[in-house]
Phi, psi and omega in degrees: 000137181282126180253013180285157181301141179300332179302326180296317179295319177299320178296322178301312182295318178297319179297313181292332177278351183074026186230053183239139178281162184302316182297317179292324177296319178298316178300315181297311182298321177296316181295316181297329179292336184254342189241109180297319182298313180289326177297319178294320178297316179298318177298318179296317179297317178297316178299319180297317179296315179298321179298314181295320180294330180275344184294141178282139177294148178238156177247141176291149178299155177303133178086359184301309182298315180299319179296317179295313181299324180292335181273347180290148177299146180289144180290134179277141180265000000 
């Protein structure tokens, strides 16, 4: 179990979103240089983002939305 401050994980997400302030980025980079567990988590998050960005878009089959909507419970009046 990771015992690092929750702030570090928030900094990771802000960094990956491109929305991190300079002070938090410095804190994150210092922490990642010292913490193998968080460095591995950051690598996993980065890999996941890269995988999603490389994925080809897919289209739902014709009639998919209509089929799903037909299976939903009817609204009660």
